XYZ file of C-alpha atoms in Angstrom:
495
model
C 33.955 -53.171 -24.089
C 32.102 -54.464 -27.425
C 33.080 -53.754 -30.565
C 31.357 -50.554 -31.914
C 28.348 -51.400 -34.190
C 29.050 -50.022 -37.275
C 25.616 -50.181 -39.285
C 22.529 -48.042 -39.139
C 18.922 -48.175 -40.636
C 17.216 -44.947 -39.857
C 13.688 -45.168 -41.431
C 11.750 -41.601 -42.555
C 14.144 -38.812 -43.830
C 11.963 -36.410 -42.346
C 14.299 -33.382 -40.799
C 14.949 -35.469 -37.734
C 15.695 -38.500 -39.598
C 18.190 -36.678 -41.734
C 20.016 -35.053 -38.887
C 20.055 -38.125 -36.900
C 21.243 -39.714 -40.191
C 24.259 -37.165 -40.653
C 25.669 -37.248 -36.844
C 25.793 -40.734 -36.792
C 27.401 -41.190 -40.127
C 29.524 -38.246 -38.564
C 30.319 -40.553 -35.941
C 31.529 -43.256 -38.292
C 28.504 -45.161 -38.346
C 27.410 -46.715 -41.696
C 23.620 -45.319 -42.251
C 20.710 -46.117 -44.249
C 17.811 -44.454 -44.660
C 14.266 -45.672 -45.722
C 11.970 -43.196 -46.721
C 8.408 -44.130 -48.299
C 8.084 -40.847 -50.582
C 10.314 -40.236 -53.273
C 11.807 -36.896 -51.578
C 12.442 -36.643 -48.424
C 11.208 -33.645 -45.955
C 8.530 -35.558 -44.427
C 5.747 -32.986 -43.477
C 8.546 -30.087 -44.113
C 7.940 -30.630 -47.897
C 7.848 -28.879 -51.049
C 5.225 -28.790 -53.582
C 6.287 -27.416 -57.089
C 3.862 -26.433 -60.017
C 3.699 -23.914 -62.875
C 6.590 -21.639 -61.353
C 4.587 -21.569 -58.139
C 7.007 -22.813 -55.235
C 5.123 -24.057 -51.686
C 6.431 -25.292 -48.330
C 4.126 -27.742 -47.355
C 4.615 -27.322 -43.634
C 6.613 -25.118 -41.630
C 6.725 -21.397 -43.300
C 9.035 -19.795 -39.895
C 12.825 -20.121 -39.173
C 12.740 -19.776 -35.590
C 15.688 -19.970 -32.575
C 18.508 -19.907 -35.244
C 20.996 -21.467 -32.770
C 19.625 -24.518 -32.781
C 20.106 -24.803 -36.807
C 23.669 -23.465 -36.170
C 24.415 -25.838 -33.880
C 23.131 -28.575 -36.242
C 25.789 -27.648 -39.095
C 28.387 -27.026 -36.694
C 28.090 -30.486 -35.293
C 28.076 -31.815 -38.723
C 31.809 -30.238 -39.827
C 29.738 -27.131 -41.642
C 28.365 -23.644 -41.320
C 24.997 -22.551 -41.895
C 25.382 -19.791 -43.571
C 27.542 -21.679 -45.932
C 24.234 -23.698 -46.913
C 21.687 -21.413 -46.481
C 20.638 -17.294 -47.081
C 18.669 -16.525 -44.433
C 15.973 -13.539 -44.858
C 14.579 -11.902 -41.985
C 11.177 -10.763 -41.655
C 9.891 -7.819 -39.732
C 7.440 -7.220 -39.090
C 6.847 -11.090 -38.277
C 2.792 -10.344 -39.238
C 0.252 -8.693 -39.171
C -2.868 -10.233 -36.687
C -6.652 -8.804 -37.672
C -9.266 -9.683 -35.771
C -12.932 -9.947 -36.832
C -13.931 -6.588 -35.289
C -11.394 -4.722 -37.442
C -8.696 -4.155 -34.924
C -5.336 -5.087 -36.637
C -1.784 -5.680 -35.048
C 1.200 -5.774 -36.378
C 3.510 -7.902 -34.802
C 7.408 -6.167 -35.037
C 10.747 -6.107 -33.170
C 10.514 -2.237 -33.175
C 9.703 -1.308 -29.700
C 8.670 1.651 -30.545
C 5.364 0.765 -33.410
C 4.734 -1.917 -30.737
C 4.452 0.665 -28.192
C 2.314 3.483 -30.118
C 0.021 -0.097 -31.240
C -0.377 -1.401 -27.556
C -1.043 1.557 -25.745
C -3.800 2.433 -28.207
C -5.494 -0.874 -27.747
C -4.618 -0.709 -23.780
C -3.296 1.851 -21.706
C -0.585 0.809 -19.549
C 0.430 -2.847 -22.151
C 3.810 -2.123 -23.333
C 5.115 -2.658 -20.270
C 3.084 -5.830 -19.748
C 4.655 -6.972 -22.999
C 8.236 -6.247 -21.927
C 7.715 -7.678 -18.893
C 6.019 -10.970 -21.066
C 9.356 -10.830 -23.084
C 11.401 -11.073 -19.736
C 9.398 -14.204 -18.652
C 9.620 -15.491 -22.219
C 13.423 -15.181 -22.229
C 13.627 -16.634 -18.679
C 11.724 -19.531 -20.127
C 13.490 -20.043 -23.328
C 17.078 -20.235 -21.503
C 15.648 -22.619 -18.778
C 14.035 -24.755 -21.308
C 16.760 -25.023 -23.844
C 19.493 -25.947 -21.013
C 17.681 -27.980 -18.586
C 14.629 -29.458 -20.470
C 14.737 -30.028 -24.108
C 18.630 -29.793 -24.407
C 19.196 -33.060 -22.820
C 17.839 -36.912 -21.982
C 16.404 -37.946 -19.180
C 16.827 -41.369 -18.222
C 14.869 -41.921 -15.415
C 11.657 -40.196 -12.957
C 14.542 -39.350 -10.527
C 16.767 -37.893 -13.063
C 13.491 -35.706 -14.488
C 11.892 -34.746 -10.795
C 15.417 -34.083 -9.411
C 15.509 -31.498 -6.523
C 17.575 -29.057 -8.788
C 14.804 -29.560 -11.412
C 11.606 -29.452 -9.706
C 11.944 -25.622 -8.517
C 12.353 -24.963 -12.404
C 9.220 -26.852 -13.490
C 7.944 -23.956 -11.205
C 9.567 -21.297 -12.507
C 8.936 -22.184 -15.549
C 5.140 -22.162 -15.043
C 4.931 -25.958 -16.484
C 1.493 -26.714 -13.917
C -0.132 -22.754 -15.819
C -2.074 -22.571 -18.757
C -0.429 -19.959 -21.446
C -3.893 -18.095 -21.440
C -4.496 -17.880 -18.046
C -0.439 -17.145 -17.235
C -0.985 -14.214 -20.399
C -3.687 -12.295 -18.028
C -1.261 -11.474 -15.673
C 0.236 -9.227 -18.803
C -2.944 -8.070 -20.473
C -5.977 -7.424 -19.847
C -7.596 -6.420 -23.131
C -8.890 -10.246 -25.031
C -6.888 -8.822 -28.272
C -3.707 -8.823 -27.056
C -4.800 -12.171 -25.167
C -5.316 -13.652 -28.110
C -1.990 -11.917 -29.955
C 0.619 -13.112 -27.769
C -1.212 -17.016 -27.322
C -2.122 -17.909 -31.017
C 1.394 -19.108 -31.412
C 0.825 -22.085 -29.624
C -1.088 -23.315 -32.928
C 3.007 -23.070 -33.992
C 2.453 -26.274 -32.446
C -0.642 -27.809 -32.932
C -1.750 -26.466 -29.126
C -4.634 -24.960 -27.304
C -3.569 -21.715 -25.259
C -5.812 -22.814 -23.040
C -4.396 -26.452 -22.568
C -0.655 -25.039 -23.333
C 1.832 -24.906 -20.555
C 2.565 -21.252 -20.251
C 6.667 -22.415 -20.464
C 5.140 -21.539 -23.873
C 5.496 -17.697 -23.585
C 9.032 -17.974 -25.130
C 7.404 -18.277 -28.602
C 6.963 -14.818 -28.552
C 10.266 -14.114 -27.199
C 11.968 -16.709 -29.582
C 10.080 -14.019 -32.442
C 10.482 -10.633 -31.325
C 14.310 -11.291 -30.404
C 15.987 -14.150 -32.274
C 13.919 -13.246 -35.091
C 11.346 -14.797 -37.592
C 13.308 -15.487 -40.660
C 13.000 -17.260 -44.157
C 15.455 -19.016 -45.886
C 16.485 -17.935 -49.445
C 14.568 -21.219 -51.394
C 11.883 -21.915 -48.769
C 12.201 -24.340 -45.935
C 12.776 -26.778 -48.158
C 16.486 -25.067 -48.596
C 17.091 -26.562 -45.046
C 16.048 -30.082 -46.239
C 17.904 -30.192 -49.391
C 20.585 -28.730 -47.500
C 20.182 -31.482 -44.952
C 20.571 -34.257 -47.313
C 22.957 -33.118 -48.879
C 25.258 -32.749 -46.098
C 24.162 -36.584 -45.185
C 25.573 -37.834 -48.571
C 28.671 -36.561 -48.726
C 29.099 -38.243 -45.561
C 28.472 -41.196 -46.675
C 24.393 -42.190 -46.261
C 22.465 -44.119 -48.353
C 19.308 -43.200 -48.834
C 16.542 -45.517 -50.282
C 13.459 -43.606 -51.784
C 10.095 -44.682 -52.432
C 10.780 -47.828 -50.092
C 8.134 -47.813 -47.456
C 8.488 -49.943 -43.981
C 6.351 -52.663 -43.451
C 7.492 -53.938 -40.163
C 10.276 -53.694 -38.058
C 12.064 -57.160 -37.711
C 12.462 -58.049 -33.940
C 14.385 -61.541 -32.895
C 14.312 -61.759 -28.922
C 15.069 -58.537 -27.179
C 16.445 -56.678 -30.208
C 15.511 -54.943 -33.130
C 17.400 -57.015 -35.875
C 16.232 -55.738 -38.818
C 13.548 -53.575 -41.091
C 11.643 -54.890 -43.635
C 10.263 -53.134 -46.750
C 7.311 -52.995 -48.437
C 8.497 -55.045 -51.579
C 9.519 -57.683 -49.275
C 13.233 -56.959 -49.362
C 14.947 -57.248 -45.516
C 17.410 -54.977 -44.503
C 19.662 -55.115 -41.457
C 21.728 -53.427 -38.713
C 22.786 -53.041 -35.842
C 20.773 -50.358 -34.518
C 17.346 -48.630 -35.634
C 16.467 -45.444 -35.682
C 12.788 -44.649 -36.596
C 11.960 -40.838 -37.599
C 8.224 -42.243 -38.647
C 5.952 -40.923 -36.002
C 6.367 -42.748 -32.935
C 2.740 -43.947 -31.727
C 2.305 -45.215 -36.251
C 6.145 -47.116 -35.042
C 4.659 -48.796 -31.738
C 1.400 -49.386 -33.803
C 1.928 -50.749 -37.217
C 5.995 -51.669 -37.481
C 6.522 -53.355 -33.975
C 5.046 -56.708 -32.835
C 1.398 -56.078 -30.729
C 2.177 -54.201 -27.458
C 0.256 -52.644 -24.753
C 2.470 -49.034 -25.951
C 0.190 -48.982 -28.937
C -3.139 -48.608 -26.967
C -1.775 -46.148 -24.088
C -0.187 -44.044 -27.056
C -3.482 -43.940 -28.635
C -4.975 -42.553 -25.224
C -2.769 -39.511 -25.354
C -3.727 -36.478 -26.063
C -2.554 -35.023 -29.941
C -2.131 -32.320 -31.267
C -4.951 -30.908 -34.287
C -4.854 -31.601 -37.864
C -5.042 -28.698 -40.128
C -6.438 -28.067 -43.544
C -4.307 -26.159 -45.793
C -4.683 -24.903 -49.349
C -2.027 -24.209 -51.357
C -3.391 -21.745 -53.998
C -1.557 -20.856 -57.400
C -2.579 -17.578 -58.216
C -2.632 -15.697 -61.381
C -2.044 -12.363 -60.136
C -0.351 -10.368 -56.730
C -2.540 -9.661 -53.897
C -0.316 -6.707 -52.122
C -2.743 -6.863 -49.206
C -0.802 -9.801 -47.701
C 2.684 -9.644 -46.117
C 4.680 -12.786 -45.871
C 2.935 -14.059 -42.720
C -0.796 -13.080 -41.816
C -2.747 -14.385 -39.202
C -6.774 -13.934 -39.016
C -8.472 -15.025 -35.649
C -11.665 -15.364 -35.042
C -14.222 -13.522 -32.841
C -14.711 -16.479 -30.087
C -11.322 -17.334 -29.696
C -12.524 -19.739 -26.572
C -15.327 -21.175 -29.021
C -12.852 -21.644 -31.665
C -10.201 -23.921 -29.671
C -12.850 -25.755 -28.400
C -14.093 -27.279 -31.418
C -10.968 -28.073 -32.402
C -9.571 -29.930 -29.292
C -13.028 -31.037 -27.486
C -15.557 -31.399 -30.600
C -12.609 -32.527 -33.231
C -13.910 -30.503 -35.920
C -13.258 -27.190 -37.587
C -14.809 -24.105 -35.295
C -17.899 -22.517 -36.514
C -16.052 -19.374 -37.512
C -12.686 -20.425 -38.225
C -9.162 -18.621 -37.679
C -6.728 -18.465 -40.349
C -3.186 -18.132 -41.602
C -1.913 -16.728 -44.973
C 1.643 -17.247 -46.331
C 2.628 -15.566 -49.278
C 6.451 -16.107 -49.542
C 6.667 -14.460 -52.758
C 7.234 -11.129 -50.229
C 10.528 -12.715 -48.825
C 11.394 -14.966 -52.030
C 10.512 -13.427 -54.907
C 11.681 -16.805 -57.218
C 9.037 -18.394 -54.889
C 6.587 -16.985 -57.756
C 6.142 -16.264 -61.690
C 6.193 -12.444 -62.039
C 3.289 -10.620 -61.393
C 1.675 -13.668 -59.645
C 1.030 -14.564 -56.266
C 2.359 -18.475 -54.537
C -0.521 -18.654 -51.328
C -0.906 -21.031 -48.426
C -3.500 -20.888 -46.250
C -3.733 -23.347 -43.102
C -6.796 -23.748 -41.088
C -6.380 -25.359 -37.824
C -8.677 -28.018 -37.493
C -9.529 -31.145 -35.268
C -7.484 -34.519 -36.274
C -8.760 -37.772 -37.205
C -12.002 -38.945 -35.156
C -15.664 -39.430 -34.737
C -18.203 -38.717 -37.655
C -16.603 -36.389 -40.048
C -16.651 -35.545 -43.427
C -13.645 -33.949 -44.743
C -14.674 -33.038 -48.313
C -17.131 -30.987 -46.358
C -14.678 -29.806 -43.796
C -12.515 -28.515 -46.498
C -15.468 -26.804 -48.373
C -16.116 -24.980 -45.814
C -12.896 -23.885 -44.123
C -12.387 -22.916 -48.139
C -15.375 -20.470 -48.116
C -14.733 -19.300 -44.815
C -11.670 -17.869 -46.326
C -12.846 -16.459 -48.967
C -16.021 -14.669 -47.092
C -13.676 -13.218 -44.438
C -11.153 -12.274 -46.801
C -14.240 -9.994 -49.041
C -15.493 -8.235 -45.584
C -11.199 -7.532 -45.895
C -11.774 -5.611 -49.117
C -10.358 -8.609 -50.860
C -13.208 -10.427 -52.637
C -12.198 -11.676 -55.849
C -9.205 -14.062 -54.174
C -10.998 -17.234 -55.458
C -11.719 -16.066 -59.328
C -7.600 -15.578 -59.597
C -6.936 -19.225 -58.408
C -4.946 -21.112 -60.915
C -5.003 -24.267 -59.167
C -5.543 -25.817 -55.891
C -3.889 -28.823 -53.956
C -5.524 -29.419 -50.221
C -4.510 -31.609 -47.701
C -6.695 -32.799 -44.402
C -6.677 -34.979 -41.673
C -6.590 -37.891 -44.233
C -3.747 -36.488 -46.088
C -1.391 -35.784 -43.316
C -2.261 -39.352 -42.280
C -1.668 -41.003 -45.331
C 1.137 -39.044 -46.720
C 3.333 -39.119 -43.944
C 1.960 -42.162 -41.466
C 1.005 -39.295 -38.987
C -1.330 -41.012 -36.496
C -5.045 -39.864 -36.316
C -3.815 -37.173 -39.392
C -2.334 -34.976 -36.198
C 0.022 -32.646 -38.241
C 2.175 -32.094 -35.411
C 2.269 -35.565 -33.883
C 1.803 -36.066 -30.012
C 0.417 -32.860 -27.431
C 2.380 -31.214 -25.038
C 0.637 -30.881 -22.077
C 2.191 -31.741 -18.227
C 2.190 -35.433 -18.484
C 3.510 -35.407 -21.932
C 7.224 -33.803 -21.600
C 10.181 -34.606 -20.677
C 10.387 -37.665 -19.105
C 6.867 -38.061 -19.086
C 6.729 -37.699 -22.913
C 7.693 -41.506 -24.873
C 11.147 -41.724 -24.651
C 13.448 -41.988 -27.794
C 14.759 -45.486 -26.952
C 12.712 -48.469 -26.782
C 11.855 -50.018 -23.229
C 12.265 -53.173 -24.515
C 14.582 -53.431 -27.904
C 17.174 -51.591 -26.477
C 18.881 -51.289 -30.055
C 15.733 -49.438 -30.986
C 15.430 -45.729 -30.830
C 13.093 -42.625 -32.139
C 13.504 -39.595 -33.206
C 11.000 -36.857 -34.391
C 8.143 -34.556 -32.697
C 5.916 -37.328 -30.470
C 9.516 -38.284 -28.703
C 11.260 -36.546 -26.404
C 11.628 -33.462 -26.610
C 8.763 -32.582 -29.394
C 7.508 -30.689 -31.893
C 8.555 -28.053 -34.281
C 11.746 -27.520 -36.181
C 13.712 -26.838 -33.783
C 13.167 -28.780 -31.308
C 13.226 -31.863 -33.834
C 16.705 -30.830 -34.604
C 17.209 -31.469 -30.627
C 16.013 -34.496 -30.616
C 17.659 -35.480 -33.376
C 20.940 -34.764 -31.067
C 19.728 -36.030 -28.056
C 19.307 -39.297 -29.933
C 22.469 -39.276 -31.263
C 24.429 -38.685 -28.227
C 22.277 -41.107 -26.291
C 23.074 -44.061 -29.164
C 26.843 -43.384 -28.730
C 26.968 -43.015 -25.102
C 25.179 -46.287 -24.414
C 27.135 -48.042 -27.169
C 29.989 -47.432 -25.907
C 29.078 -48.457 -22.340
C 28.027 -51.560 -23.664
């Protein structure tokens, strides 16, 4: 057996890159990560201004086990790091014809809300929930919980009957009519799949544990913001030990034979280890930090997820209209995914999400003022577009819906504004094609089927992050961040 390696470079301190970072300093590795901001949070960041507080990306804690499992792992507690808030209802869902429905773990105001919309749809939801559940245990123990190393190991004969079960080969809109009937509720128990940059009508319906994931383990907030988990992320990763280099962007990865040797920066200054672990998004790794390879083009023929456009609004009074979380679709909801995923740009009438964490954190806020988000999903990077105009638009589509609301004097009390698009996503955070959530998650793009978080070829070299194994979202970057982990120490040690 060779000697252990003792040195890591991990490069992006997004969340994956910091837990990765932590369990493998936690392992008695000596890490160092590369980040090219001057914070790090990656996408999951924080923007700060005139008392107004702002999560730049993700605005729900979802499946709190997996975030307990991360601290646990790392000689910790969560609740000794963060004060989590739960909130319930989760939100409130209007739709363009002035039905409203608010989302809520009481079965009871779910019940009175469904039956009035459809007769008969409560039990269609609880029997949605049941599937959900079914789904969520499945998935978390047999799918995303753990590598696969090979097509045999992924199409096993004690796996393929759960691809099955599951529903993996179903669309989440077409599996949701088997539940409802009436296009509201359609619509109110799919949207989430924009949780992940997904079409409902492209999503695997595996993806009904969303719901379940909301109305049972709870949406929460943390005291703080996301950001609270970041901070609390790094911290964690320091006392054990990792360095972290800010404001140091990779250039290229430094490859000599069959191994990745070494990283080098932007400034020209070389760093090396034994092992690298990149948290930048995979397909911007194969396509601007390693030497040409065929990878880069078939990544770039994958299907991604969209880009959004989101607005991040100081205001200069409340707006008691909004709860935390508020969700606005649109009338076409067909129409509406399609121009995002088939025509690439932002739909005609576009849907809309509202975050005003000031209703959860009050610090997030001055008193007597209001700290707004508001993401529209939109197509990513592609084709003729012009995103000053995008944004224009998706801003006054906003506002008009918003005045129909009884709400029309949102944009007069607007302190300031920072937007990001495609292009920001992109350059901000190296996302490839400005796809906010990284690579799509469609049949041929999980599990095994999805890149795999160790190189093919530079078997020193391994990812971490959404567009590996096994994707997207908090969560489930968290996971991968462990199923990295354990996958460097197992095969270092059979080395």
């Amino acid at each position: 057996m060779s000697t252990q390696p003792s040195s890591v470079i991990v490069i992006g301190a997004g969340i994956g890159g910091l837990a990765a970072a932590a369990r493998l300093a936690q392992a008695g590795y000596s890490v160092t990560v590369v980040e090219k901001n001057s914070t790090p949070g990656g996408r999951c960041g924080q923007i700060v201004r005139d008392g107004h507080r702002f999560d730049t990306g993700a605005t729900l804690f979802l499946m709190p086990e997996v975030f307990a499992e991360t601290y646990a792992a790392l000689g910790s507690r969560l609740e000794d790091h963060l004060t989590l808030r739960r909130i319930d209802p989760t939100y409130r869902v209007r739709f363009d014809d002035g039905i409203a429905l608010t989302l809520t773990a009481d079965l009871n105001a779910m019940q009175s809300q469904l039956e009035a919309i459809e007769p008969g749809s409560f039990g269609g939801m609880l029997a949605y929930l049941n599937e959900g559940h079914r789904h969520y245990r499945i998935s978390l123990e047999r799918f995303v919980g753990r590598n696969f190393y090979n097509y045999l190991d992924y199409f096993s004969p004690s796996n393929l009957p759960l691809l099955f079960k599951l529903k993996a080969l179903d669309t989440h809109y077409h599996n949701i009519g088997r539940y409802f009937t009436d296009p509201h509720l359609k619509a109110a128990f799919t949207f989430q799949n924009m949780y992940l940059g997904l079409s409902p009508y492209d999503a695997p319906a595996t993806y009904s544990l969303l719901q379940y994931t909301e109305l049972a383990d709870g949406v929460w907030l943390p005291v703080g913001g996301m950001y609270a988990v970041i901070e609390s992320l790094a911290r964690i990763a320091e006392q054990k030990g990792v360095r972290f280099m800010y404001n140091a962007p990779a250039a290229h990865i430094e490859i000599e034979g069959s191994r990745a040797s070494g990283v080098i920066l932007a400034d020209g200054s070389r760093l090396t280890a034994d092992i690298i672990v990149a948290n930048a998004d995979l397909p911007y790794v194969y396509k601007h930090l390693l030497p040409a390879n065929h990878t880069s083009q078939q990544l770039d023929d994958k299907k991604y997820t969209c880009s959004a456009i989101t607005f991040y609004w100081g205001m200069d009074k409340t707006f008691p209209e909004f709860d935390t979380h508020n969700v606005f679709l649109a009338g076409d909801y067909r129409a509406s995914f399609d121009r995002i995923f088939k025509d690439n740009t932002l739909p005609d009438v576009p849907s809309f999400y509202i975050h005003a964490p000031s209703r959860t954190d009050p610090a997030a806020s001055p008193d007597g003022q209001d700290t707004l988000m508001a993401l529209v999903p939109v197509g990513h990077l592609g084709g003729q577009q012009d995103w000053s105009a995008l944004k224009d638009r998706a801003r006054r589509s906003i506002f008009q819906r918003l005045a129909v609301l009884g709400i029309p004097d949102l944009e007069k009390h607007i302190k300031f504004e920072v937007s990001y698009g495609a292009p920001e996503w992109r350059s901000l955070y190296n996302l490839e094609k400005g796809a906010a959530f990284g690579l799509s998650h469609n049949f041929l793009q999980v599990g095994y089927l999805r890149p795999r978080n160790r190189h093919d070829r530079y078997k020193n070299l391994y990812f971490v992050g959404a567009s590996t194994h096994p994707g997207t979202g908090l969560p489930i970057v968290l996971l991968s961040a462990r199923l990295t982990t354990e996958r460097i120490v197992k095969e270092i040690h059979s080395n």
